[in-house]
Short mmCIF file of C-alpha atoms in Angstrom, two decimals:
data_model
loop_
_atom_site.label_atom_id
_atom_site.label_comp_id
_atom_site.label_asym_id
_atom_site.label_seq_id
_atom_site.Cartn_x
_atom_site.Cartn_y
_atom_site.Cartn_z
CA UNK A 1 29.74 111.62 5.47
CA UNK A 2 27.77 111.41 8.71
CA UNK A 3 25.46 108.45 9.06
CA UNK A 4 21.92 108.23 10.38
CA UNK A 5 21.81 109.45 13.98
CA UNK A 6 19.35 108.08 16.53
CA UNK A 7 18.69 108.76 20.18
CA UNK A 8 18.37 107.56 22.82
CA UNK A 9 20.31 104.31 22.32
CA UNK A 10 18.56 102.64 25.23
CA UNK A 11 15.31 103.28 27.07
CA UNK A 12 13.60 101.35 29.85
CA UNK A 13 10.04 102.25 30.76
CA UNK A 14 7.08 100.67 32.48
CA UNK A 15 3.99 99.64 30.57
CA UNK A 16 1.49 102.42 29.95
CA UNK A 17 4.24 105.03 30.00
CA UNK A 18 5.22 106.99 26.91
CA UNK A 19 8.50 107.20 25.01
CA UNK A 20 9.85 109.15 22.06
CA UNK A 21 12.68 108.35 19.68
CA UNK A 22 14.51 110.83 17.47
CA UNK A 23 16.18 110.33 14.10
CA UNK A 24 18.36 112.56 11.95
CA UNK A 25 18.83 111.08 8.47
CA UNK A 26 21.77 111.45 6.13
CA UNK A 27 21.85 114.94 4.65
CA UNK A 28 19.99 115.10 1.36
CA UNK A 29 18.08 111.86 1.83
CA UNK A 30 14.45 112.49 0.97
CA UNK A 31 13.07 109.21 2.24
CA UNK A 32 12.99 108.21 5.91
CA UNK A 33 11.80 104.95 7.42
CA UNK A 34 11.07 103.68 10.91
CA UNK A 35 11.43 99.93 11.44
CA UNK A 36 10.65 97.77 14.45
CA UNK A 37 13.03 94.86 15.05
CA UNK A 38 11.90 92.35 17.65
CA UNK A 39 14.63 90.09 19.01
CA UNK A 40 15.38 87.26 16.60
CA UNK A 41 13.37 88.74 13.74
CA UNK A 42 14.01 90.87 10.70
CA UNK A 43 13.13 94.57 10.64
CA UNK A 44 9.46 95.35 10.02
CA UNK A 45 8.46 98.65 8.44
CA UNK A 46 6.32 100.91 10.62
CA UNK A 47 6.20 104.07 8.52
CA UNK A 48 7.85 105.65 5.47
CA UNK A 49 8.15 109.38 4.78
CA UNK A 50 9.01 111.04 1.49
CA UNK A 51 10.19 114.51 2.49
CA UNK A 52 7.59 115.46 5.13
CA UNK A 53 4.71 113.43 3.70
CA UNK A 54 3.69 109.91 4.72
CA UNK A 55 4.06 107.33 1.94
CA UNK A 56 3.15 104.19 3.88
CA UNK A 57 1.93 103.79 7.45
CA UNK A 58 -0.16 100.68 6.93
CA UNK A 59 1.80 98.71 9.55
CA UNK A 60 1.84 101.45 12.20
CA UNK A 61 -0.40 100.68 15.22
CA UNK A 62 -2.01 104.08 15.13
CA UNK A 63 -3.85 103.69 18.42
CA UNK A 64 -0.53 103.97 20.26
CA UNK A 65 2.21 104.87 17.76
CA UNK A 66 2.66 108.21 16.04
CA UNK A 67 5.44 109.66 13.93
CA UNK A 68 6.19 112.97 12.33
CA UNK A 69 8.85 114.46 10.11
CA UNK A 70 8.74 118.19 10.39
CA UNK A 71 10.46 120.23 7.67
CA UNK A 72 11.35 117.02 5.84
CA UNK A 73 14.51 116.34 7.88
CA UNK A 74 14.45 115.03 11.47
CA UNK A 75 11.77 112.63 12.61
CA UNK A 76 10.32 111.48 15.91
CA UNK A 77 8.50 108.25 16.71
CA UNK A 78 6.30 108.19 19.79
CA UNK A 79 4.66 105.33 21.65
CA UNK A 80 1.88 106.12 24.09
CA UNK A 81 0.90 104.09 26.05
CA UNK A 82 3.59 101.41 25.75
CA UNK A 83 2.82 97.72 25.99
CA UNK A 84 5.11 94.83 26.91
CA UNK A 85 5.12 93.65 23.29
CA UNK A 86 6.61 96.97 22.16
CA UNK A 87 9.98 95.87 23.55
CA UNK A 88 12.20 95.94 20.47
CA UNK A 89 14.89 97.88 18.68
CA UNK A 90 13.52 100.81 16.70
CA UNK A 91 15.62 101.43 13.63
CA UNK A 92 15.58 104.56 11.55
CA UNK A 93 16.78 104.38 7.96
CA UNK A 94 17.08 106.82 5.11
CA UNK A 95 17.58 106.64 1.37
CA UNK A 96 17.95 109.02 -1.50
CA UNK A 97 14.57 107.97 -2.77
CA UNK A 98 14.06 105.81 -5.82
CA UNK A 99 12.90 108.73 -7.93
CA UNK A 100 16.39 110.17 -7.86
CA UNK A 101 18.57 107.12 -7.45
CA UNK A 102 19.17 103.87 -9.21
CA UNK A 103 19.84 102.10 -5.94
CA UNK A 104 17.36 101.00 -3.34
CA UNK A 105 19.99 101.01 -0.57
CA UNK A 106 18.75 101.80 2.90
CA UNK A 107 21.16 103.41 5.37
CA UNK A 108 20.30 102.41 8.93
CA UNK A 109 21.08 104.06 12.22
CA UNK A 110 22.30 102.03 15.20
CA UNK A 111 18.80 101.84 16.63
CA UNK A 112 17.05 102.64 19.89
CA UNK A 113 16.54 99.65 22.16
CA UNK A 114 13.28 99.84 24.12
CA UNK A 115 12.52 97.63 27.11
CA UNK A 116 9.00 97.80 28.50
CA UNK A 117 8.61 96.33 32.01
CA UNK B 1 1.64 90.34 0.19
CA UNK B 2 5.27 89.27 0.04
CA UNK B 3 6.62 86.65 2.42
CA UNK B 4 10.33 85.91 2.69
CA UNK B 5 11.55 82.68 4.29
CA UNK B 6 15.21 82.42 5.31
CA UNK B 7 17.27 79.46 6.48
CA UNK B 8 19.17 78.34 8.35
CA UNK B 9 18.52 80.52 11.40
CA UNK B 10 21.99 79.78 12.73
CA UNK B 11 25.12 78.66 10.90
CA UNK B 12 28.57 77.86 12.25
CA UNK B 13 31.47 77.29 9.88
CA UNK B 14 35.21 76.83 10.22
CA UNK B 15 37.30 79.84 9.30
CA UNK B 16 38.28 79.56 5.65
CA UNK B 17 35.27 77.43 4.71
CA UNK B 18 32.25 78.62 2.72
CA UNK B 19 28.85 79.63 4.05
CA UNK B 20 25.55 79.54 2.18
CA UNK B 21 22.29 81.19 3.26
CA UNK B 22 19.09 80.54 1.34
CA UNK B 23 15.88 82.51 0.95
CA UNK B 24 12.58 81.99 -0.81
CA UNK B 25 9.98 84.61 -1.64
CA UNK B 26 6.32 84.40 -2.56
CA UNK B 27 5.46 87.49 -4.65
CA UNK B 28 6.37 87.06 -8.31
CA UNK B 29 6.30 90.87 -8.66
CA UNK B 30 9.43 91.16 -6.50
CA UNK B 31 12.42 92.10 -8.61
CA UNK B 32 15.00 93.53 -6.21
CA UNK B 33 16.77 91.34 -3.65
CA UNK B 34 19.22 92.98 -1.22
CA UNK B 35 21.26 91.31 1.51
CA UNK B 36 22.05 93.15 4.74
CA UNK B 37 24.63 92.36 7.41
CA UNK B 38 23.95 93.36 11.01
CA UNK B 39 26.77 93.37 13.53
CA UNK B 40 26.08 93.38 17.25
CA UNK B 41 24.68 96.71 18.39
CA UNK B 42 24.63 98.17 14.88
CA UNK B 43 22.02 98.76 12.24
CA UNK B 44 21.87 96.53 9.14
CA UNK B 45 24.24 97.42 6.30
CA UNK B 46 23.79 96.53 2.64
CA UNK B 47 26.48 94.12 1.44
CA UNK B 48 25.21 93.05 -1.95
CA UNK B 49 22.03 93.16 -4.02
CA UNK B 50 20.68 91.63 -7.20
CA UNK B 51 17.94 92.57 -9.63
CA UNK B 52 15.72 90.12 -11.43
CA UNK B 53 17.35 90.61 -14.82
CA UNK B 54 20.57 89.08 -13.46
CA UNK B 55 21.11 85.48 -12.33
CA UNK B 56 24.31 85.96 -10.36
CA UNK B 57 26.38 88.78 -8.95
CA UNK B 58 29.77 88.62 -7.26
CA UNK B 59 31.75 91.06 -5.13
CA UNK B 60 35.09 89.70 -3.91
CA UNK B 61 34.27 86.89 -1.42
CA UNK B 62 30.51 87.26 -1.53
CA UNK B 63 28.12 86.26 -4.29
CA UNK B 64 24.37 86.12 -4.69
CA UNK B 65 22.41 83.86 -7.02
CA UNK B 66 18.79 84.22 -8.08
CA UNK B 67 16.39 81.67 -9.53
CA UNK B 68 13.24 83.59 -10.47
CA UNK B 69 11.40 80.52 -11.66
CA UNK B 70 11.79 78.79 -8.32
CA UNK B 71 11.65 82.08 -6.36
CA UNK B 72 14.91 81.26 -4.60
CA UNK B 73 17.94 83.40 -3.94
CA UNK B 74 21.09 82.62 -1.99
CA UNK B 75 24.10 84.33 -0.44
CA UNK B 76 27.48 82.63 -0.75
CA UNK B 77 30.49 83.68 1.34
CA UNK B 78 33.80 82.04 0.47
CA UNK B 79 37.02 81.92 2.51
CA UNK B 80 35.16 83.02 5.63
CA UNK B 81 36.95 85.24 8.13
CA UNK B 82 36.19 86.14 11.78
CA UNK B 83 34.80 89.53 10.72
CA UNK B 84 32.09 87.72 8.75
CA UNK B 85 30.44 86.76 12.06
CA UNK B 86 27.12 88.66 12.14
CA UNK B 87 23.41 88.30 11.43
CA UNK B 88 22.54 88.30 7.73
CA UNK B 89 19.12 89.30 6.37
CA UNK B 90 17.76 88.69 2.92
CA UNK B 91 14.97 90.89 1.59
CA UNK B 92 12.69 91.21 -1.41
CA UNK B 93 10.72 94.04 -2.93
CA UNK B 94 9.18 95.29 -6.11
CA UNK B 95 11.89 97.83 -6.98
CA UNK B 96 9.32 100.49 -7.68
CA UNK B 97 8.03 100.31 -4.14
CA UNK B 98 10.76 100.37 -1.52
CA UNK B 99 8.18 100.72 1.20
CA UNK B 100 7.21 97.13 0.50
CA UNK B 101 10.65 95.69 1.25
CA UNK B 102 10.18 92.54 3.31
CA UNK B 103 13.05 91.14 5.35
CA UNK B 104 13.70 87.51 6.17
CA UNK B 105 14.06 86.45 9.79
CA UNK B 106 17.85 86.45 9.70
CA UNK B 107 20.74 83.97 9.90
CA UNK B 108 23.27 84.22 12.70
CA UNK B 109 26.62 83.25 11.18
CA UNK B 110 29.47 82.27 13.50
CA UNK B 111 33.00 81.69 12.23
CA UNK B 112 34.98 79.17 14.28
CA UNK B 113 38.74 79.86 14.52
#
């Protein structure tokens, strides 16, 4: 079974530039998450999708971050304009969705490491 | 909201010895407590989890204990091996709301040969 795919793996940009990350979840997983992981910290949820609808985006800095999940499969996360403090690893995760599963397991991709100079 | 404290932040043990990582949580509504292992350059991977109706759960060399009264839960790794070297994260959430899963800050475990 293929895992969660993310790209690019690494991205270096200057502040005020824009960047986009792409995620392809595990086939059949209804729920998709974007997490931000700053060096030395645990992952912090940015946004959760159930199919193509947003379940929780309370922690998403909406003045600069946006995310979409068209057709309930792939998702993109965009940052515009980037700030120095956005330097982090952006992790995408998927799960079956608690409505259909008795496990809350999240399956993470390898992440996209962003460096903002 | 939930707050999860994890310690120690770094832990070094001799190969073959045991390692213990401890976490506390603040929200009494939390009832699902997973542990994730993150190897260098990889995403976190679930290694074990426990629900609030269980006090202890074991899977080969790893075990997790939960004290709901004290709001503590711990990860125990016995007979440590080099491949156990990684960053470990505890987490807590009300099971009905996975979007509220809160991770601890992580413990970097190093196994000395």
